[in-house]
Amino acid sequence: MKFGLRHYLRSYFAPQAAVLMYHRVAEVKSDIWDITVSPENFEYQLQILQQSGNVISLSELTGNASKNRLKSGNIALTFDDGYADNYHFAKPLLEKYKLPATFFITTSNIGKKTEFWWDELENLILFTEHLPTFFSMNINGEDLNFELLQEAELTPEQQQINRNWKACEETPPNMRCAMYLKLWQTLRPLPQKKQQQELQKLRDWAGKAISPRSGYESMTENQLRDLSRNPLFEIGAHTVSHAALGFHDITFQEKEIRENRNLLRDITNQPVDLLSYPYGHFNTQTLQAANQTKFKAAFTTREEFVKNQTEPLQMGRFQIKDLPPEKFSAQFNLVQRWC
Ligand SMILES: [Zn+2]
């Protein structure tokens, strides 16, 4: 019998490792995608991770998996997007605790004050004080209509509701949140130029010019170079424009991946062999593109452990939230128990 007891036991006790996924380390007023950890909680988390003695670099972890040499309980840390707060807050703390990490960088905002489109959209729809009462617009071929009515004026109570909303796990509590989510879903599949054209229509509707908030910018070239100089850290690819790859044809996908990697190599003068898919979005052509561009491993956002011989271009990760020490400890112990 092919799947007998021996097979079951072998797979049950097979060593597993976990890749942890961070995005931002900062103090923010709202965090609707639950991707920001405060510097204080981040330091507590690093203390717990350091005490485990199990953190290794992502290259080592993926190398071990490909050679059937994975050790149970191994952990690797990753950061997506390239926010400047990674440089200001995560880097010094990782250095303090001597923990290795990989930073997956989207390059289109490097050195600019520009916000990522989803941050600007959040600020525009959820936190603009006065918006028009009605919204009726064709966005990427779809007629969208929203009646904000009394929500057009942002009250302190409403602002609090919008700040506390977790778009990733809760249904929208009001019309502004519903509108944000629908626009996010409509804009996400688009190429960057089109995204910006549609965003301009929304700015005009809201009567707001582009005014990037400080704290939402990406790293500069110099910061990225400085980060990459520390042997603890590794730079990985995350596309030029943070494209949701699976929505695009293979030529577009390959261009996004290749140009991003080339620029990262130029800036850091180091190899860039690891990739993470923006939004964890990919399809079979993405795997083909990652294969053709010769990445050693690529990461999704699926909460899965890495095992020996895990498909290297579809490795899972566990998103880490802004948890205080006791809650993080409980979650971490759970992950370690399964490793
Ligand atoms: Zn990302």
Short mmCIF file of C-alpha atoms and ligand atoms in Angstrom, two decimals:
data_model
loop_
_atom_site.label_atom_id
_atom_site.label_comp_id
_atom_site.label_asym_id
_atom_site.label_seq_id
_atom_site.Cartn_x
_atom_site.Cartn_y
_atom_site.Cartn_z
CA MET A 1 0.00 0.00 0.00
CA LYS A 2 1.43 3.31 -1.07
CA PHE A 3 0.14 5.45 1.79
CA GLY A 4 0.68 3.07 4.70
CA LEU A 5 1.50 3.77 8.34
CA ARG A 6 5.18 4.24 7.62
CA HIS A 7 4.46 6.93 5.04
CA TYR A 8 2.04 8.64 7.44
CA LEU A 9 4.55 8.63 10.31
CA ARG A 10 7.34 9.84 8.11
CA SER A 11 5.34 12.78 6.85
CA TYR A 12 3.92 13.49 10.34
CA PHE A 13 7.34 13.65 11.94
CA ALA A 14 9.10 15.22 8.95
CA PRO A 15 11.04 18.31 9.97
CA GLN A 16 9.24 21.56 9.31
CA ALA A 17 10.46 25.13 9.33
CA ALA A 18 8.50 28.39 9.43
CA VAL A 19 9.08 31.60 7.51
CA LEU A 20 7.64 34.64 9.28
CA MET A 21 6.30 37.59 7.31
CA TYR A 22 6.50 41.18 8.51
CA HIS A 23 5.76 44.36 6.53
CA ARG A 24 6.05 47.48 8.69
CA VAL A 25 7.60 48.31 12.06
CA ALA A 26 6.13 51.67 13.08
CA GLU A 27 3.60 53.56 15.17
CA VAL A 28 0.58 54.17 12.93
CA LYS A 29 -2.90 55.56 13.55
CA SER A 30 -4.62 52.92 11.46
CA ASP A 31 -3.58 49.52 10.19
CA ILE A 32 -6.52 48.05 8.32
CA TRP A 33 -4.48 45.22 6.76
CA ASP A 34 -2.89 44.28 10.09
CA ILE A 35 0.63 44.54 8.69
CA THR A 36 2.25 46.92 11.17
CA VAL A 37 4.04 45.96 14.38
CA SER A 38 4.96 48.70 16.87
CA PRO A 39 8.71 49.04 17.55
CA GLU A 40 8.02 48.12 21.20
CA ASN A 41 6.21 44.86 20.38
CA PHE A 42 8.73 44.12 17.64
CA GLU A 43 11.56 44.22 20.17
CA TYR A 44 9.68 41.86 22.51
CA GLN A 45 9.07 39.53 19.57
CA LEU A 46 12.76 39.56 18.68
CA GLN A 47 13.69 38.71 22.27
CA ILE A 48 11.42 35.65 22.13
CA LEU A 49 12.76 34.68 18.71
CA GLN A 50 16.35 35.07 19.88
CA GLN A 51 15.76 32.97 22.99
CA SER A 52 14.45 30.15 20.81
CA GLY A 53 17.86 29.95 19.16
CA ASN A 54 16.13 28.83 15.99
CA VAL A 55 16.40 31.83 13.67
CA ILE A 56 18.53 31.29 10.57
CA SER A 57 18.79 33.20 7.31
CA LEU A 58 16.19 32.56 4.64
CA SER A 59 18.89 31.47 2.19
CA GLU A 60 20.11 28.87 4.64
CA LEU A 61 16.57 27.66 5.30
CA THR A 62 15.68 27.32 1.61
CA GLY A 63 19.09 25.78 0.85
CA ASN A 64 18.52 23.19 3.60
CA ALA A 65 15.04 22.40 2.28
CA SER A 66 16.40 21.78 -1.22
CA LYS A 67 19.09 19.42 0.15
CA ASN A 68 16.78 17.47 2.50
CA ARG A 69 18.63 18.91 5.46
CA LEU A 70 15.94 21.00 7.08
CA LYS A 71 16.06 21.12 10.87
CA SER A 72 12.82 21.06 12.83
CA GLY A 73 11.85 24.37 14.32
CA ASN A 74 14.03 26.55 12.14
CA ILE A 75 12.63 30.03 11.60
CA ALA A 76 13.46 32.75 9.07
CA LEU A 77 12.31 36.38 9.14
CA THR A 78 11.11 38.33 6.11
CA PHE A 79 9.91 41.89 5.47
CA ASP A 80 7.86 42.83 2.41
CA ASP A 81 7.54 46.09 0.43
CA GLY A 82 10.56 48.20 1.47
CA TYR A 83 8.99 50.81 3.77
CA ALA A 84 11.57 53.22 5.22
CA ASP A 85 10.47 52.19 8.73
CA ASN A 86 12.23 48.86 8.09
CA TYR A 87 15.46 50.83 7.96
CA HIS A 88 14.69 53.14 10.88
CA PHE A 89 13.17 50.65 13.35
CA ALA A 90 13.61 47.02 12.24
CA LYS A 91 17.26 47.21 11.20
CA PRO A 92 18.71 48.53 14.50
CA LEU A 93 16.68 46.03 16.56
CA LEU A 94 17.61 43.08 14.35
CA GLU A 95 21.25 44.17 14.71
CA LYS A 96 20.88 44.47 18.48
CA TYR A 97 19.66 40.87 18.72
CA LYS A 98 21.89 39.66 15.86
CA LEU A 99 19.00 38.11 13.97
CA PRO A 100 19.18 37.62 10.19
CA ALA A 101 16.35 38.81 7.95
CA THR A 102 15.42 39.12 4.29
CA PHE A 103 13.87 42.30 2.89
CA PHE A 104 11.71 41.92 -0.23
CA ILE A 105 11.74 45.28 -1.95
CA THR A 106 9.32 46.89 -4.41
CA THR A 107 11.46 49.39 -6.33
CA SER A 108 9.09 51.91 -7.97
CA ASN A 109 8.89 54.09 -4.82
CA ILE A 110 12.56 53.81 -3.82
CA GLY A 111 13.88 57.27 -2.94
CA LYS A 112 10.53 58.96 -3.55
CA LYS A 113 8.14 60.49 -1.06
CA THR A 114 5.27 58.70 -2.84
CA GLU A 115 2.90 56.50 -0.83
CA PHE A 116 1.89 53.07 -2.04
CA TRP A 117 -1.49 53.28 -3.79
CA TRP A 118 -3.33 51.31 -1.08
CA ASP A 119 -2.07 53.69 1.63
CA GLU A 120 -3.14 56.76 -0.32
CA LEU A 121 -6.53 55.19 -1.07
CA GLU A 122 -7.02 54.42 2.64
CA ASN A 123 -6.22 58.01 3.62
CA LEU A 124 -8.40 59.42 0.84
CA ILE A 125 -11.55 57.39 1.45
CA LEU A 126 -11.44 56.60 5.17
CA PHE A 127 -9.88 59.73 6.65
CA THR A 128 -10.67 62.75 4.43
CA GLU A 129 -12.75 65.12 6.56
CA HIS A 130 -15.20 66.25 3.88
CA LEU A 131 -16.12 64.11 0.88
CA PRO A 132 -18.92 64.66 -1.65
CA THR A 133 -22.20 62.99 -0.64
CA PHE A 134 -22.40 60.85 -3.77
CA PHE A 135 -19.88 58.83 -5.72
CA SER A 136 -20.70 57.66 -9.22
CA MET A 137 -17.82 56.77 -11.46
CA ASN A 138 -16.65 54.26 -14.01
CA ILE A 139 -13.49 52.62 -12.68
CA ASN A 140 -11.76 50.26 -15.07
CA GLY A 141 -14.97 49.64 -17.00
CA GLU A 142 -17.15 49.11 -13.95
CA ASP A 143 -19.85 51.56 -12.84
CA LEU A 144 -19.45 52.15 -9.13
CA ASN A 145 -22.01 54.04 -7.08
CA PHE A 146 -21.89 54.91 -3.39
CA GLU A 147 -24.14 57.14 -1.31
CA LEU A 148 -22.08 58.44 1.58
CA LEU A 149 -24.90 60.69 2.83
CA GLN A 150 -24.18 61.56 6.49
CA GLU A 151 -20.80 59.78 6.27
CA ALA A 152 -19.57 62.48 3.86
CA GLU A 153 -18.51 64.47 6.95
CA LEU A 154 -16.06 62.52 9.07
CA THR A 155 -17.11 62.61 12.72
CA PRO A 156 -14.63 61.63 15.49
CA GLU A 157 -16.75 58.50 16.13
CA GLN A 158 -16.63 57.51 12.48
CA GLN A 159 -12.91 58.15 12.34
CA GLN A 160 -12.47 55.76 15.28
CA ILE A 161 -14.56 53.07 13.58
CA ASN A 162 -12.51 53.42 10.39
CA ARG A 163 -9.24 53.28 12.35
CA ASN A 164 -10.24 50.10 14.13
CA TRP A 165 -11.57 48.29 11.05
CA LYS A 166 -9.56 45.24 9.95
CA ALA A 167 -10.25 44.94 6.22
CA CYS A 168 -8.57 41.55 6.14
CA GLU A 169 -11.03 39.86 8.49
CA GLU A 170 -14.10 42.03 9.11
CA THR A 171 -16.94 43.04 6.82
CA PRO A 172 -17.03 46.82 6.25
CA PRO A 173 -18.83 48.51 9.17
CA ASN A 174 -19.99 51.53 7.13
CA MET A 175 -20.24 52.98 3.62
CA ARG A 176 -16.76 54.57 3.58
CA CYS A 177 -15.17 51.22 4.46
CA ALA A 178 -17.33 49.40 1.88
CA MET A 179 -16.28 51.95 -0.73
CA TYR A 180 -12.61 51.59 0.17
CA LEU A 181 -12.75 47.81 -0.10
CA LYS A 182 -14.54 47.86 -3.47
CA LEU A 183 -12.06 50.40 -4.88
CA TRP A 184 -9.12 48.37 -3.51
CA GLN A 185 -10.47 45.25 -5.22
CA THR A 186 -11.00 47.18 -8.47
CA LEU A 187 -7.57 48.84 -8.51
CA ARG A 188 -5.45 45.87 -7.35
CA PRO A 189 -5.41 43.94 -10.67
CA LEU A 190 -4.42 47.00 -12.74
CA PRO A 191 -0.96 47.93 -13.98
CA GLN A 192 0.55 50.87 -12.10
CA LYS A 193 -0.05 53.52 -14.76
CA LYS A 194 -3.74 52.70 -14.97
CA GLN A 195 -3.95 52.52 -11.17
CA GLN A 196 -2.57 56.04 -10.93
CA GLN A 197 -4.99 57.33 -13.61
CA GLU A 198 -7.94 55.93 -11.67
CA LEU A 199 -6.51 57.23 -8.40
CA GLN A 200 -6.31 60.71 -9.97
CA LYS A 201 -10.05 60.56 -10.71
CA LEU A 202 -10.61 59.73 -7.04
CA ARG A 203 -8.36 62.60 -5.88
CA ASP A 204 -10.32 64.99 -8.13
CA TRP A 205 -13.61 63.69 -6.74
CA ALA A 206 -12.38 64.11 -3.17
CA GLY A 207 -10.93 67.54 -4.00
CA LYS A 208 -7.50 66.48 -2.72
CA ALA A 209 -4.12 66.92 -4.32
CA ILE A 210 -1.37 64.34 -3.83
CA SER A 211 0.17 65.02 -0.45
CA PRO A 212 2.24 62.03 0.68
CA ARG A 213 2.31 61.54 4.43
CA SER A 214 5.65 61.32 6.11
CA GLY A 215 6.25 57.81 7.47
CA TYR A 216 4.65 56.09 4.47
CA GLU A 217 7.63 56.39 2.15
CA SER A 218 9.92 53.62 0.90
CA MET A 219 13.64 53.40 1.66
CA THR A 220 16.08 55.52 -0.31
CA GLU A 221 18.82 53.95 -2.44
CA ASN A 222 21.39 54.82 0.20
CA GLN A 223 19.36 53.24 2.99
CA LEU A 224 18.85 50.12 0.91
CA ARG A 225 22.56 49.93 0.14
CA ASP A 226 23.44 50.44 3.78
CA LEU A 227 20.97 47.72 4.83
CA SER A 228 22.41 45.27 2.32
CA ARG A 229 25.98 45.85 3.57
CA ASN A 230 25.29 44.09 6.86
CA PRO A 231 25.85 40.35 6.27
CA LEU A 232 22.87 39.66 8.57
CA PHE A 233 20.56 41.01 5.90
CA GLU A 234 19.59 39.86 2.46
CA ILE A 235 17.67 41.72 -0.23
CA GLY A 236 14.95 39.93 -2.20
CA ALA A 237 12.71 40.86 -5.12
CA HIS A 238 9.09 42.05 -4.80
CA THR A 239 8.44 43.38 -8.35
CA VAL A 240 8.85 46.91 -9.72
CA SER A 241 5.34 48.16 -9.01
CA HIS A 242 3.93 45.69 -6.46
CA ALA A 243 1.93 44.06 -9.26
CA ALA A 244 -0.62 41.36 -8.45
CA LEU A 245 1.25 39.12 -10.86
CA GLY A 246 -1.40 36.49 -11.55
CA PHE A 247 -3.68 39.09 -13.19
CA HIS A 248 -1.13 39.84 -15.92
CA ASP A 249 0.34 38.06 -18.94
CA ILE A 250 3.69 36.33 -18.67
CA THR A 251 5.63 39.04 -20.54
CA PHE A 252 4.43 41.66 -18.09
CA GLN A 253 5.14 39.37 -15.13
CA GLU A 254 8.66 38.61 -16.27
CA LYS A 255 9.40 42.29 -16.89
CA GLU A 256 8.17 43.23 -13.39
CA ILE A 257 10.35 40.56 -11.80
CA ARG A 258 13.46 41.02 -13.95
CA GLU A 259 13.62 44.83 -13.85
CA ASN A 260 13.05 44.82 -10.10
CA ARG A 261 15.87 42.35 -9.60
CA ASN A 262 18.24 44.20 -11.92
CA LEU A 263 17.76 47.46 -10.08
CA LEU A 264 18.19 45.79 -6.67
CA ARG A 265 21.39 44.16 -7.89
CA ASP A 266 22.67 47.50 -9.21
CA ILE A 267 21.93 49.29 -5.94
CA THR A 268 23.28 46.64 -3.56
CA ASN A 269 25.91 45.00 -5.75
CA GLN A 270 24.74 41.67 -4.37
CA PRO A 271 22.91 38.65 -5.76
CA VAL A 272 19.11 38.70 -5.52
CA ASP A 273 17.96 35.08 -5.53
CA LEU A 274 14.76 35.16 -3.52
CA LEU A 275 11.37 36.55 -4.51
CA SER A 276 8.08 37.18 -2.76
CA TYR A 277 4.85 37.57 -4.73
CA PRO A 278 3.03 40.86 -3.97
CA TYR A 279 -0.30 40.13 -2.20
CA GLY A 280 0.81 36.48 -2.40
CA HIS A 281 -0.84 36.54 -5.84
CA PHE A 282 0.48 34.18 -8.50
CA ASN A 283 -0.57 31.71 -11.20
CA THR A 284 1.20 29.02 -13.25
CA GLN A 285 2.71 31.68 -15.53
CA THR A 286 4.17 33.42 -12.48
CA LEU A 287 5.93 30.18 -11.57
CA GLN A 288 7.17 29.96 -15.15
CA ALA A 289 8.43 33.57 -15.01
CA ALA A 290 10.17 32.99 -11.65
CA ASN A 291 11.73 29.84 -13.06
CA GLN A 292 12.91 31.54 -16.24
CA THR A 293 14.48 34.37 -14.24
CA LYS A 294 16.26 31.71 -12.14
CA PHE A 295 15.09 32.55 -8.64
CA LYS A 296 16.17 29.95 -6.10
CA ALA A 297 13.01 30.27 -4.04
CA ALA A 298 9.81 32.32 -4.03
CA PHE A 299 7.26 33.01 -1.30
CA THR A 300 3.50 33.17 -1.12
CA THR A 301 1.34 34.40 1.76
CA ARG A 302 -0.19 30.97 2.36
CA GLU A 303 0.19 29.93 5.99
CA GLU A 304 2.16 26.75 5.36
CA PHE A 305 5.34 25.31 6.83
CA VAL A 306 8.39 24.69 4.68
CA LYS A 307 9.39 21.02 4.48
CA ASN A 308 12.21 19.18 2.77
CA GLN A 309 11.49 19.24 -0.93
CA THR A 310 8.72 21.86 -0.61
CA GLU A 311 8.17 23.27 -4.10
CA PRO A 312 10.79 26.08 -3.98
CA LEU A 313 8.70 28.61 -5.89
CA GLN A 314 5.65 28.18 -3.64
CA MET A 315 6.92 28.41 -0.08
CA GLY A 316 4.43 29.55 2.56
CA ARG A 317 4.82 32.14 5.29
CA PHE A 318 3.11 33.14 8.54
CA GLN A 319 2.02 36.75 8.90
CA ILE A 320 3.10 38.29 12.19
CA LYS A 321 0.74 40.79 13.76
CA ASP A 322 1.20 43.54 16.34
CA LEU A 323 1.02 41.12 19.24
CA PRO A 324 2.31 41.93 22.74
CA PRO A 325 4.85 39.47 24.25
CA GLU A 326 2.43 37.02 25.90
CA LYS A 327 0.22 36.68 22.81
CA PHE A 328 3.19 36.44 20.46
CA SER A 329 4.75 33.84 22.73
CA ALA A 330 1.58 31.73 22.60
CA GLN A 331 1.42 31.96 18.79
CA PHE A 332 5.13 31.31 18.46
CA ASN A 333 4.99 28.26 20.75
CA LEU A 334 2.17 26.89 18.65
CA VAL A 335 4.24 27.33 15.47
CA GLN A 336 7.29 25.75 17.14
CA ARG A 337 5.24 22.81 18.38
CA TRP A 338 4.20 22.03 14.82
CA CYS A 339 7.68 22.50 13.43
ZN ZN B 1 3.98 43.49 -0.65
#
